[in-house]
Short mmCIF file of C-alpha atoms in Angstrom, two decimals:
data_model
loop_
_atom_site.label_atom_id
_atom_site.label_comp_id
_atom_site.label_asym_id
_atom_site.label_seq_id
_atom_site.Cartn_x
_atom_site.Cartn_y
_atom_site.Cartn_z
CA MET H 1431 -12.90 49.19 26.19
CA ARG H 1432 -14.76 49.87 23.26
CA PRO H 1433 -16.45 47.10 21.00
CA THR H 1434 -14.46 46.37 18.10
CA SER H 1435 -15.20 48.62 15.09
CA ILE H 1436 -16.26 46.82 11.78
CA SER H 1437 -14.81 49.72 9.57
CA VAL H 1438 -11.47 49.49 11.50
CA LEU H 1439 -11.15 46.28 10.29
CA ILE H 1440 -12.44 47.16 6.70
CA VAL H 1441 -9.93 49.85 6.54
CA ALA H 1442 -7.01 47.87 7.89
CA GLY H 1443 -7.67 45.16 5.55
CA LEU H 1444 -8.15 47.43 2.72
CA VAL H 1445 -4.54 49.11 3.68
CA ALA H 1446 -2.97 45.60 3.79
CA ALA H 1447 -4.42 44.38 0.60
CA ALA H 1448 -2.99 47.40 -1.03
CA VAL H 1449 0.55 46.82 0.44
CA GLY H 1450 0.32 43.22 -0.12
CA TRP H 1451 -0.57 44.02 -4.31
CA LEU H 1452 2.31 46.71 -4.15
CA LEU H 1453 4.82 44.29 -2.41
CA LEU H 1454 3.99 41.69 -5.11
CA SER H 1455 3.96 43.97 -8.23
CA PHE H 1456 7.69 45.22 -7.25
CA PHE H 1457 9.34 42.17 -6.13
CA TYR H 1458 7.86 39.37 -7.87
CA ASN H 1459 10.75 38.12 -9.40
CA ASP H 1460 12.32 37.64 -5.69
CA TRP H 1461 8.95 36.77 -4.15
CA PRO H 1462 8.87 33.22 -2.25
CA PRO H 1463 6.29 30.97 -2.70
CA PRO H 1464 3.35 31.23 0.14
CA PRO H 1465 3.47 29.23 2.86
CA TRP H 1466 0.98 27.09 4.55
CA LEU H 1467 2.35 27.28 8.09
CA PRO H 1468 0.52 30.89 8.73
CA VAL H 1469 -2.58 29.45 7.30
CA ILE H 1470 -2.59 26.67 9.56
CA VAL H 1471 -1.75 28.52 12.83
CA ILE H 1472 -4.63 31.07 11.87
CA ALA H 1473 -7.10 28.45 11.79
CA VAL H 1474 -5.81 26.49 15.03
CA LEU H 1475 -6.39 30.02 16.84
CA ALA H 1476 -9.74 30.78 14.98
CA VAL H 1477 -11.08 27.16 16.26
CA SER H 1478 -9.64 27.70 19.51
CA GLU H 1479 -11.44 31.24 19.92
CA GLY H 1480 -14.44 29.93 19.02
CA ILE H 1481 -14.43 27.22 21.46
CA LEU H 1482 -13.23 29.69 24.07
CA ALA H 1483 -15.97 31.97 23.11
CA GLN H 1484 -18.75 29.34 23.70
CA ASN H 1485 -17.20 28.17 26.98
CA THR H 1486 -17.29 31.87 28.17
CA ALA H 1487 -20.53 32.66 27.09
CA ALA H 1488 -22.10 29.91 28.77
CA ARG H 1489 -19.88 30.70 32.07
CA ILE H 1490 -21.14 34.29 31.86
CA GLN H 1491 -24.48 33.74 31.35
CA ARG H 1492 -24.50 31.00 34.40
CA LYS H 1493 -26.05 28.24 32.54
CA PRO H 1494 -26.48 24.93 34.64
CA GLY H 1495 -23.00 23.09 34.87
CA ALA H 1496 -20.87 25.78 34.27
CA PRO H 1497 -18.22 27.15 36.57
CA ARG H 1498 -18.09 30.85 37.57
CA VAL H 1499 -15.74 32.82 35.31
CA GLU H 1500 -12.76 34.90 36.93
CA PRO H 1501 -13.41 38.79 35.61
CA LEU H 1502 -9.64 39.09 34.73
CA ALA H 1503 -9.91 36.07 32.46
CA VAL H 1504 -12.51 37.64 30.71
CA ALA H 1505 -10.68 40.96 30.51
CA ARG H 1506 -7.68 39.12 29.15
CA TYR H 1507 -10.20 37.30 26.69
CA ALA H 1508 -11.52 40.68 25.58
CA VAL H 1509 -8.16 42.03 24.63
CA LEU H 1510 -7.24 38.81 23.05
CA ALA H 1511 -10.14 38.79 20.73
CA LYS H 1512 -9.68 42.73 19.64
CA ALA H 1513 -5.91 41.82 19.13
CA SER H 1514 -6.96 38.55 16.96
CA SER H 1515 -9.81 40.50 15.10
CA LEU H 1516 -7.29 43.37 13.99
CA ALA H 1517 -4.55 40.60 13.04
CA GLY H 1518 -7.20 38.68 11.21
CA ALA H 1519 -7.95 41.90 9.38
CA LEU H 1520 -4.40 42.60 8.28
CA TYR H 1521 -3.40 39.14 7.14
CA ALA H 1522 -6.74 38.67 5.34
CA GLY H 1523 -6.40 42.07 3.53
CA TYR H 1524 -2.86 41.21 2.68
CA CYS H 1525 -3.62 37.69 1.29
CA ALA H 1526 -6.42 39.17 -0.61
CA GLY H 1527 -4.17 41.47 -2.33
CA LEU H 1528 -1.73 38.76 -3.30
CA LEU H 1529 -4.68 36.53 -4.55
CA ALA H 1530 -5.79 39.76 -6.56
CA PHE H 1531 -2.34 40.16 -8.18
CA TYR H 1532 -2.19 36.38 -8.74
CA ALA H 1533 -5.47 36.12 -10.28
CA PHE H 1534 -4.02 38.38 -13.46
CA GLU H 1535 -0.76 36.53 -13.55
CA PRO H 1536 -0.72 33.75 -16.00
CA THR H 1537 2.31 32.13 -14.56
CA LYS H 1538 2.76 28.70 -13.26
CA PHE H 1539 4.23 30.07 -10.03
CA ALA H 1540 0.87 32.36 -9.34
CA ARG H 1541 -1.46 29.59 -10.09
CA GLU H 1542 0.55 26.92 -7.55
CA ALA H 1543 0.46 30.25 -5.07
CA VAL H 1544 -3.26 30.63 -5.14
CA PRO H 1545 -4.41 27.80 -3.09
CA ALA H 1546 -2.34 28.86 -0.02
CA VAL H 1547 -3.16 32.55 -0.49
CA ALA H 1548 -6.97 31.69 -0.66
CA GLY H 1549 -6.19 29.48 2.30
CA GLY H 1550 -4.92 32.51 4.49
CA VAL H 1551 -8.18 34.54 3.27
CA ILE H 1552 -10.42 31.96 4.48
CA ALA H 1553 -8.76 31.19 8.00
CA SER H 1554 -8.29 35.13 8.36
CA VAL H 1555 -12.00 35.54 7.89
CA ALA H 1556 -12.50 32.80 10.12
CA LEU H 1557 -10.10 34.18 12.85
CA ILE H 1558 -12.14 37.70 12.58
CA ALA H 1559 -15.72 35.60 13.33
CA ALA H 1560 -14.58 33.76 16.18
CA ALA H 1561 -12.61 36.73 17.57
CA LEU H 1562 -15.82 39.02 17.20
CA TRP H 1563 -18.02 36.20 18.80
CA LEU H 1564 -15.25 35.87 21.73
CA GLU H 1565 -15.62 39.62 22.29
CA ARG H 1566 -19.43 39.78 22.22
CA SER H 1567 -19.10 36.73 24.69
CA CYS H 1568 -17.09 38.80 27.16
CA ARG H 1569 -20.15 41.19 27.59
CA VAL H 1570 -21.69 41.06 30.81
CA PRO H 1571 -25.53 40.51 30.20
CA ASP H 1572 -27.85 43.23 31.55
CA GLN H 1573 -29.50 42.50 34.42
CA PRO H 1574 -32.95 44.18 35.79
CA ASP H 1575 -32.67 46.60 38.33
CA ARG H 1576 -33.08 45.16 42.08
CA GLU H 1577 -35.57 47.77 43.17
CA ASP H 1578 -37.93 47.38 40.69
CA GLU H 1579 -38.53 43.78 41.27
CA ASP H 1580 -40.45 41.92 44.20
CA ASP H 1581 -40.03 38.14 45.26
CA SER H 1582 -41.91 36.85 42.04
CA GLY H 1583 -39.10 38.63 39.86
CA LYS H 1584 -42.00 40.30 38.29
CA PRO H 1585 -41.29 44.31 37.91
CA GLN H 1586 -43.48 46.33 40.34
CA ARG H 1587 -45.76 48.99 39.26
CA ARG H 1588 -44.92 52.54 40.48
CA ARG H 1589 -47.54 54.68 41.63
#
């Protein structure tokens, strides 16, 4: 599995921003006010993935007091991280598109919608950061070749 590409996240966010802007511009009169529930769910997911990233990194690096981690669990965490970073990029882009539209709209509805949409952007960026950290935490650290070491742990010179 390859690491998540930042360029893919940026393109996904830009496409979602364009879709959000276009949808809002066509259906502004029928558009419901943005809800706070997705913002709260995304923020909780970001915090959870941040904690999971910290614990996973400690377990993979075998820090004192940290139990061993199962390889299948690490694979699941990596898949969760990849999916979360893409979902966060899509929602951040969508909310950014709405925020840009609301910034140019001088109505009371637009002013009241800005906090929820701005919260969506902030929570989504936090989710992207936590997901990328979790993905990075799932990597196995490089270990030196055992053939090049003696009992002291220092590499031997080859003659």
